[in-house]
Amino acid sequence: QVQLVESGGGLVQAGGSLRLSCAASGRTFSSYTMGWFRQAPGKERESVAAISWSGGVTYYADSVKGRFTISRDNAKNTVYLQMNSLKPEDTAVYYCAAGSARYYSDYDVPGKYDYWGQGTQVTVSS
């Protein structure tokens, strides 16, 4: 069982930056693929970024490539999402998730993640 708690969301102006953190409980954190997803009002949940258990492989949605960076610290049981050059269309509730996805093609599939946090709101004003 893994419990995930996100933090770091807030209100920021367009062009600004935020760093989201996701703290995980449990001793098996380092064995999980970790992902960040987001859901805007009236829209489906979409994948933003993911990182392999070792941190050696990362995935980014086209909409955030070059602006967002995912990283993890297995010693601290924490995964991060550094978000730069934020745009109003990045406004959403951001969720972190832990799963057993083994293939890169599965990194953006919500069904491959077993545990989810409660979400943190990110609002980007224009």
CSV table of N, CA and C in Angstrom, one decimal:
chain,number,residue,atom,x,y,z
A,1,GLN,N,0.9,-1.2,0.0
A,1,GLN,CA,0.0,0.0,0.0
A,1,GLN,C,0.9,1.2,0.0
A,2,VAL,N,0.5,2.2,-0.8
A,2,VAL,CA,1.3,3.4,-0.9
A,2,VAL,C,0.3,4.6,-0.8
A,3,GLN,N,0.6,5.5,0.1
A,3,GLN,CA,-0.1,6.8,0.2
A,3,GLN,C,0.7,7.9,-0.4
A,4,LEU,N,0.0,8.8,-1.1
A,4,LEU,CA,0.6,9.9,-1.8
A,4,LEU,C,0.0,11.2,-1.4
A,5,VAL,N,0.9,12.2,-1.1
A,5,VAL,CA,0.4,13.5,-0.7
A,5,VAL,C,1.1,14.5,-1.5
A,6,GLU,N,0.3,15.3,-2.3
A,6,GLU,CA,0.9,16.3,-3.2
A,6,GLU,C,0.9,17.7,-2.4
A,7,SER,N,1.9,18.5,-2.8
A,7,SER,CA,1.9,19.8,-2.2
A,7,SER,C,2.6,20.7,-3.3
A,8,GLY,N,2.5,22.1,-3.0
A,8,GLY,CA,3.2,23.0,-3.9
A,8,GLY,C,2.4,23.7,-4.9
A,9,GLY,N,1.1,23.4,-5.0
A,9,GLY,CA,0.2,24.1,-5.9
A,9,GLY,C,-0.1,25.5,-5.4
A,10,GLY,N,-0.7,26.3,-6.3
A,10,GLY,CA,-1.1,27.6,-5.9
A,10,GLY,C,-1.4,28.5,-7.1
A,11,LEU,N,-1.5,29.8,-6.9
A,11,LEU,CA,-1.8,30.7,-8.0
A,11,LEU,C,-0.5,31.4,-8.4
A,12,VAL,N,-0.3,31.4,-9.7
A,12,VAL,CA,0.9,32.1,-10.3
A,12,VAL,C,0.5,32.8,-11.6
A,13,GLN,N,1.2,33.8,-11.9
A,13,GLN,CA,1.0,34.5,-13.2
A,13,GLN,C,1.6,33.7,-14.3
A,14,ALA,N,1.0,34.0,-15.5
A,14,ALA,CA,1.6,33.3,-16.7
A,14,ALA,C,3.1,33.7,-16.8
A,15,GLY,N,3.9,32.7,-17.2
A,15,GLY,CA,5.3,32.9,-17.3
A,15,GLY,C,6.1,32.5,-16.0
A,16,GLY,N,5.3,32.3,-14.9
A,16,GLY,CA,5.9,32.0,-13.6
A,16,GLY,C,6.2,30.5,-13.5
A,17,SER,N,6.7,30.1,-12.3
A,17,SER,CA,7.1,28.8,-12.0
A,17,SER,C,6.5,28.3,-10.7
A,18,LEU,N,6.3,27.0,-10.7
A,18,LEU,CA,5.9,26.3,-9.4
A,18,LEU,C,6.6,25.0,-9.4
A,19,ARG,N,6.8,24.5,-8.2
A,19,ARG,CA,7.4,23.1,-8.0
A,19,ARG,C,6.5,22.3,-7.2
A,20,LEU,N,5.9,21.3,-7.8
A,20,LEU,CA,5.1,20.3,-7.0
A,20,LEU,C,5.9,19.2,-6.4
A,21,SER,N,5.5,18.8,-5.3
A,21,SER,CA,6.1,17.7,-4.6
A,21,SER,C,5.0,16.6,-4.3
A,22,CYS,N,5.5,15.4,-4.3
A,22,CYS,CA,4.6,14.3,-3.9
A,22,CYS,C,5.3,13.4,-3.0
A,23,ALA,N,4.9,13.4,-1.7
A,23,ALA,CA,5.6,12.5,-0.7
A,23,ALA,C,4.8,11.2,-0.6
A,24,ALA,N,5.6,10.1,-0.6
A,24,ALA,CA,5.0,8.8,-0.6
A,24,ALA,C,5.3,8.1,0.7
A,25,SER,N,4.4,7.3,1.2
A,25,SER,CA,4.6,6.5,2.3
A,25,SER,C,4.9,5.1,1.8
A,26,GLY,N,5.5,4.3,2.7
A,26,GLY,CA,5.8,2.9,2.2
A,26,GLY,C,7.2,2.7,1.8
A,27,ARG,N,7.7,1.5,2.1
A,27,ARG,CA,9.1,1.2,1.8
A,27,ARG,C,9.4,0.8,0.4
A,28,THR,N,8.3,0.6,-0.4
A,28,THR,CA,8.6,0.2,-1.8
A,28,THR,C,8.5,1.3,-2.8
A,29,PHE,N,8.6,2.5,-2.4
A,29,PHE,CA,8.5,3.7,-3.3
A,29,PHE,C,9.4,3.5,-4.5
A,30,SER,N,10.6,3.1,-4.2
A,30,SER,CA,11.7,3.1,-5.3
A,30,SER,C,11.4,2.0,-6.3
A,31,SER,N,10.4,1.2,-6.1
A,31,SER,CA,10.1,0.2,-7.1
A,31,SER,C,9.0,0.6,-8.1
A,32,TYR,N,8.4,1.8,-7.8
A,32,TYR,CA,7.2,2.2,-8.6
A,32,TYR,C,7.6,3.2,-9.7
A,33,THR,N,7.0,3.1,-10.8
A,33,THR,CA,6.9,4.2,-11.8
A,33,THR,C,6.0,5.3,-11.2
A,34,MET,N,6.5,6.5,-11.3
A,34,MET,CA,5.7,7.6,-10.8
A,34,MET,C,5.2,8.6,-11.9
A,35,GLY,N,4.0,9.0,-11.8
A,35,GLY,CA,3.5,9.9,-12.8
A,35,GLY,C,2.8,11.1,-12.3
A,36,TRP,N,2.8,12.1,-13.1
A,36,TRP,CA,1.9,13.3,-12.8
A,36,TRP,C,0.9,13.4,-13.8
A,37,PHE,N,-0.4,13.6,-13.4
A,37,PHE,CA,-1.5,13.8,-14.3
A,37,PHE,C,-2.2,15.1,-13.9
A,38,ARG,N,-3.0,15.6,-14.8
A,38,ARG,CA,-3.8,16.8,-14.4
A,38,ARG,C,-5.2,16.7,-15.0
A,39,GLN,N,-6.1,17.4,-14.4
A,39,GLN,CA,-7.5,17.4,-14.8
A,39,GLN,C,-8.0,18.8,-14.7
A,40,ALA,N,-8.4,19.4,-15.8
A,40,ALA,CA,-9.0,20.7,-15.8
A,40,ALA,C,-10.6,20.6,-15.8
A,41,PRO,N,-11.3,21.6,-15.3
A,41,PRO,CA,-12.7,21.5,-15.2
A,41,PRO,C,-13.3,21.1,-16.6
A,42,GLY,N,-14.2,20.1,-16.6
A,42,GLY,CA,-14.9,19.7,-17.8
A,42,GLY,C,-14.0,18.9,-18.8
A,43,LYS,N,-12.8,18.6,-18.4
A,43,LYS,CA,-11.9,17.8,-19.3
A,43,LYS,C,-11.5,16.5,-18.6
A,44,GLU,N,-11.0,15.6,-19.4
A,44,GLU,CA,-10.6,14.3,-18.9
A,44,GLU,C,-9.2,14.5,-18.3
A,45,ARG,N,-8.9,13.5,-17.4
A,45,ARG,CA,-7.6,13.5,-16.8
A,45,ARG,C,-6.5,13.2,-17.9
A,46,GLU,N,-5.5,13.9,-17.9
A,46,GLU,CA,-4.4,13.7,-18.9
A,46,GLU,C,-3.1,13.6,-18.2
A,47,SER,N,-2.2,12.8,-18.9
A,47,SER,CA,-0.9,12.6,-18.4
A,47,SER,C,0.0,13.8,-18.7
A,48,VAL,N,0.8,14.1,-17.7
A,48,VAL,CA,1.7,15.3,-17.9
A,48,VAL,C,3.2,14.8,-18.0
A,49,ALA,N,3.6,13.9,-17.1
A,49,ALA,CA,5.0,13.4,-17.1
A,49,ALA,C,5.0,12.2,-16.2
A,50,ALA,N,6.1,11.4,-16.5
A,50,ALA,CA,6.3,10.2,-15.7
A,50,ALA,C,7.8,9.9,-15.6
A,51,ILE,N,8.1,9.1,-14.6
A,51,ILE,CA,9.5,8.7,-14.4
A,51,ILE,C,9.7,7.3,-13.9
A,52,SER,N,10.6,6.6,-14.5
A,52,SER,CA,10.9,5.2,-14.1
A,52,SER,C,11.3,5.1,-12.7
A,53,TRP,N,11.4,3.9,-12.1
A,53,TRP,CA,11.7,3.7,-10.8
A,53,TRP,C,13.1,4.2,-10.4
A,54,SER,N,14.0,4.1,-11.4
A,54,SER,CA,15.4,4.5,-11.2
A,54,SER,C,15.6,6.0,-11.5
A,55,GLY,N,14.7,6.6,-12.2
A,55,GLY,CA,14.8,8.0,-12.7
A,55,GLY,C,15.5,8.0,-14.0
A,56,GLY,N,15.9,6.9,-14.6
A,56,GLY,CA,16.6,6.9,-15.8
A,56,GLY,C,15.8,7.2,-17.1
A,57,VAL,N,14.5,7.0,-17.0
A,57,VAL,CA,13.6,7.2,-18.1
A,57,VAL,C,12.5,8.1,-17.7
A,58,THR,N,12.3,9.1,-18.6
A,58,THR,CA,11.2,10.1,-18.3
A,58,THR,C,10.4,10.2,-19.5
A,59,TYR,N,9.1,10.6,-19.2
A,59,TYR,CA,8.1,10.8,-20.3
A,59,TYR,C,7.5,12.2,-20.1
A,60,TYR,N,7.2,12.9,-21.2
A,60,TYR,CA,6.5,14.2,-21.1
A,60,TYR,C,5.5,14.3,-22.1
A,61,ALA,N,4.3,14.8,-21.8
A,61,ALA,CA,3.3,15.2,-22.8
A,61,ALA,C,3.9,16.3,-23.7
A,62,ASP,N,3.5,16.3,-24.9
A,62,ASP,CA,4.0,17.3,-25.9
A,62,ASP,C,3.7,18.7,-25.4
A,63,SER,N,2.6,18.9,-24.7
A,63,SER,CA,2.2,20.2,-24.2
A,63,SER,C,3.1,20.8,-23.2
A,64,VAL,N,3.9,20.0,-22.5
A,64,VAL,CA,4.8,20.5,-21.4
A,64,VAL,C,6.2,20.3,-21.7
A,65,LYS,N,6.6,19.6,-22.8
A,65,LYS,CA,8.0,19.4,-23.1
A,65,LYS,C,8.8,20.7,-23.2
A,66,GLY,N,9.9,20.7,-22.5
A,66,GLY,CA,10.8,21.9,-22.5
A,66,GLY,C,10.4,22.9,-21.4
A,67,ARG,N,9.3,22.7,-20.8
A,67,ARG,CA,8.8,23.6,-19.7
A,67,ARG,C,8.8,22.9,-18.3
A,68,PHE,N,8.4,21.6,-18.3
A,68,PHE,CA,8.3,20.9,-17.1
A,68,PHE,C,9.4,19.9,-17.0
A,69,THR,N,9.8,19.6,-15.7
A,69,THR,CA,10.8,18.6,-15.5
A,69,THR,C,10.4,17.7,-14.3
A,70,ILE,N,10.3,16.4,-14.5
A,70,ILE,CA,10.0,15.5,-13.4
A,70,ILE,C,11.3,14.9,-12.9
A,71,SER,N,11.3,14.7,-11.6
A,71,SER,CA,12.5,14.1,-10.9
A,71,SER,C,12.0,13.3,-9.7
A,72,ARG,N,12.9,12.5,-9.2
A,72,ARG,CA,12.5,11.8,-7.9
A,72,ARG,C,13.8,11.6,-7.1
A,73,ASP,N,13.5,11.5,-5.8
A,73,ASP,CA,14.5,11.2,-4.8
A,73,ASP,C,14.1,10.0,-4.0
A,74,ASN,N,14.6,8.9,-4.3
A,74,ASN,CA,14.1,7.6,-3.7
A,74,ASN,C,14.5,7.6,-2.2
A,75,ALA,N,15.5,8.3,-1.8
A,75,ALA,CA,15.9,8.3,-0.4
A,75,ALA,C,14.9,9.1,0.4
A,76,LYS,N,14.2,10.0,-0.2
A,76,LYS,CA,13.2,10.8,0.4
A,76,LYS,C,11.8,10.4,0.1
A,77,ASN,N,11.6,9.4,-0.7
A,77,ASN,CA,10.3,8.9,-1.1
A,77,ASN,C,9.5,10.0,-1.7
A,78,THR,N,10.1,10.8,-2.5
A,78,THR,CA,9.4,12.0,-3.1
A,78,THR,C,9.7,12.1,-4.6
A,79,VAL,N,8.6,12.5,-5.3
A,79,VAL,CA,8.7,12.9,-6.7
A,79,VAL,C,8.4,14.3,-6.9
A,80,TYR,N,9.0,15.0,-7.8
A,80,TYR,CA,8.8,16.4,-8.0
A,80,TYR,C,8.4,16.7,-9.5
A,81,LEU,N,7.7,17.8,-9.6
A,81,LEU,CA,7.4,18.3,-10.9
A,81,LEU,C,7.7,19.8,-10.9
A,82,GLN,N,8.8,20.2,-11.6
A,82,GLN,CA,9.2,21.6,-11.7
A,82,GLN,C,8.5,22.1,-13.0
A,83,MET,N,7.7,23.2,-12.8
A,83,MET,CA,6.9,23.7,-13.9
A,83,MET,C,7.4,25.2,-14.1
A,84,ASN,N,7.9,25.4,-15.3
A,84,ASN,CA,8.4,26.7,-15.7
A,84,ASN,C,7.6,27.2,-16.8
A,85,SER,N,7.6,28.5,-17.1
A,85,SER,CA,6.9,29.2,-18.2
A,85,SER,C,5.5,28.7,-18.3
A,86,LEU,N,4.8,28.8,-17.1
A,86,LEU,CA,3.5,28.4,-17.0
A,86,LEU,C,2.5,29.2,-17.8
A,87,LYS,N,1.5,28.5,-18.4
A,87,LYS,CA,0.5,29.1,-19.2
A,87,LYS,C,-0.9,29.0,-18.6
A,88,PRO,N,-1.8,29.8,-18.9
A,88,PRO,CA,-3.2,29.7,-18.4
A,88,PRO,C,-3.8,28.3,-18.7
A,89,GLU,N,-3.4,27.7,-19.8
A,89,GLU,CA,-3.9,26.4,-20.1
A,89,GLU,C,-3.3,25.3,-19.2
A,90,ASP,N,-2.4,25.6,-18.4
A,90,ASP,CA,-1.8,24.6,-17.4
A,90,ASP,C,-2.7,24.5,-16.2
A,91,THR,N,-3.7,25.4,-16.1
A,91,THR,CA,-4.5,25.4,-14.9
A,91,THR,C,-5.3,24.1,-14.8
A,92,ALA,N,-5.2,23.5,-13.6
A,92,ALA,CA,-5.8,22.2,-13.4
A,92,ALA,C,-5.5,21.7,-12.0
A,93,VAL,N,-6.2,20.6,-11.6
A,93,VAL,CA,-5.8,19.9,-10.4
A,93,VAL,C,-4.7,18.9,-10.9
A,94,TYR,N,-3.6,18.9,-10.2
A,94,TYR,CA,-2.5,18.0,-10.5
A,94,TYR,C,-2.4,16.9,-9.5
A,95,TYR,N,-2.3,15.6,-10.1
A,95,TYR,CA,-2.3,14.4,-9.2
A,95,TYR,C,-1.0,13.7,-9.5
A,96,CYS,N,-0.5,13.1,-8.4
A,96,CYS,CA,0.6,12.2,-8.6
A,96,CYS,C,0.1,10.8,-8.4
A,97,ALA,N,0.8,9.9,-9.1
A,97,ALA,CA,0.3,8.5,-9.1
A,97,ALA,C,1.5,7.6,-9.1
A,98,ALA,N,1.3,6.4,-8.5
A,98,ALA,CA,2.4,5.4,-8.4
A,98,ALA,C,1.8,4.1,-9.1
A,99,GLY,N,2.7,3.5,-9.9
A,99,GLY,CA,2.2,2.3,-10.6
A,99,GLY,C,3.3,1.4,-11.0
A,100,SER,N,3.0,0.3,-11.6
A,100,SER,CA,3.9,-0.7,-12.0
A,100,SER,C,4.2,-0.8,-13.5
A,101,ALA,N,3.9,0.3,-14.2
A,101,ALA,CA,4.2,0.3,-15.6
A,101,ALA,C,5.6,0.0,-15.9
A,102,ARG,N,5.8,-0.9,-16.8
A,102,ARG,CA,7.2,-1.4,-17.1
A,102,ARG,C,7.6,-0.9,-18.5
A,103,TYR,N,6.7,-0.5,-19.3
A,103,TYR,CA,7.1,-0.1,-20.7
A,103,TYR,C,6.8,1.4,-20.9
A,104,TYR,N,7.6,2.1,-21.6
A,104,TYR,CA,7.5,3.5,-21.9
A,104,TYR,C,6.1,3.8,-22.4
A,105,SER,N,5.6,2.9,-23.3
A,105,SER,CA,4.3,3.2,-23.9
A,105,SER,C,3.1,3.2,-22.9
A,106,ASP,N,3.4,2.7,-21.7
A,106,ASP,CA,2.4,2.7,-20.6
A,106,ASP,C,2.4,3.9,-19.7
A,107,TYR,N,3.5,4.7,-19.8
A,107,TYR,CA,3.7,5.7,-18.8
A,107,TYR,C,2.6,6.7,-18.8
A,108,ASP,N,1.9,6.9,-19.9
A,108,ASP,CA,0.8,7.9,-19.9
A,108,ASP,C,-0.6,7.3,-19.8
A,109,VAL,N,-0.7,6.1,-19.4
A,109,VAL,CA,-1.9,5.4,-19.3
A,109,VAL,C,-2.4,5.4,-17.8
A,110,PRO,N,-3.5,6.1,-17.5
A,110,PRO,CA,-3.9,6.2,-16.1
A,110,PRO,C,-4.2,4.8,-15.5
A,111,GLY,N,-4.7,3.9,-16.3
A,111,GLY,CA,-5.0,2.5,-15.8
A,111,GLY,C,-3.8,1.7,-15.3
A,112,LYS,N,-2.6,2.2,-15.7
A,112,LYS,CA,-1.4,1.5,-15.2
A,112,LYS,C,-0.9,2.0,-13.9
A,113,TYR,N,-1.6,2.9,-13.3
A,113,TYR,CA,-1.2,3.4,-12.0
A,113,TYR,C,-2.2,2.9,-10.9
A,114,ASP,N,-1.7,2.5,-9.8
A,114,ASP,CA,-2.5,1.8,-8.8
A,114,ASP,C,-2.8,2.8,-7.6
A,115,TYR,N,-2.0,3.7,-7.4
A,115,TYR,CA,-2.2,4.6,-6.2
A,115,TYR,C,-2.2,6.1,-6.7
A,116,TRP,N,-3.1,6.9,-6.1
A,116,TRP,CA,-3.3,8.2,-6.5
A,116,TRP,C,-3.3,9.1,-5.3
A,117,GLY,N,-2.8,10.3,-5.4
A,117,GLY,CA,-2.9,11.3,-4.4
A,117,GLY,C,-4.2,12.1,-4.5
A,118,GLN,N,-4.4,13.0,-3.6
A,118,GLN,CA,-5.7,13.7,-3.5
A,118,GLN,C,-5.7,14.9,-4.5
A,119,GLY,N,-4.6,15.3,-5.0
A,119,GLY,CA,-4.5,16.4,-6.0
A,119,GLY,C,-4.2,17.7,-5.3
A,120,THR,N,-3.5,18.6,-6.1
A,120,THR,CA,-3.2,20.0,-5.7
A,120,THR,C,-3.6,20.9,-6.8
A,121,GLN,N,-4.2,22.0,-6.5
A,121,GLN,CA,-4.7,22.9,-7.5
A,121,GLN,C,-3.6,23.8,-8.0
A,122,VAL,N,-3.5,24.0,-9.3
A,122,VAL,CA,-2.6,24.9,-9.9
A,122,VAL,C,-3.4,25.8,-10.8
A,123,THR,N,-3.3,27.1,-10.5
A,123,THR,CA,-4.0,28.1,-11.3
A,123,THR,C,-3.0,29.1,-11.8
A,124,VAL,N,-3.1,29.3,-13.2
A,124,VAL,CA,-2.2,30.2,-13.8
A,124,VAL,C,-3.1,31.4,-14.4
A,125,SER,N,-2.8,32.6,-13.9
A,125,SER,CA,-3.6,33.7,-14.4
A,125,SER,C,-2.9,34.4,-15.6
A,126,SER,N,-3.7,35.0,-16.5
A,126,SER,CA,-3.1,35.6,-17.7
A,126,SER,C,-2.8,37.1,-17.4
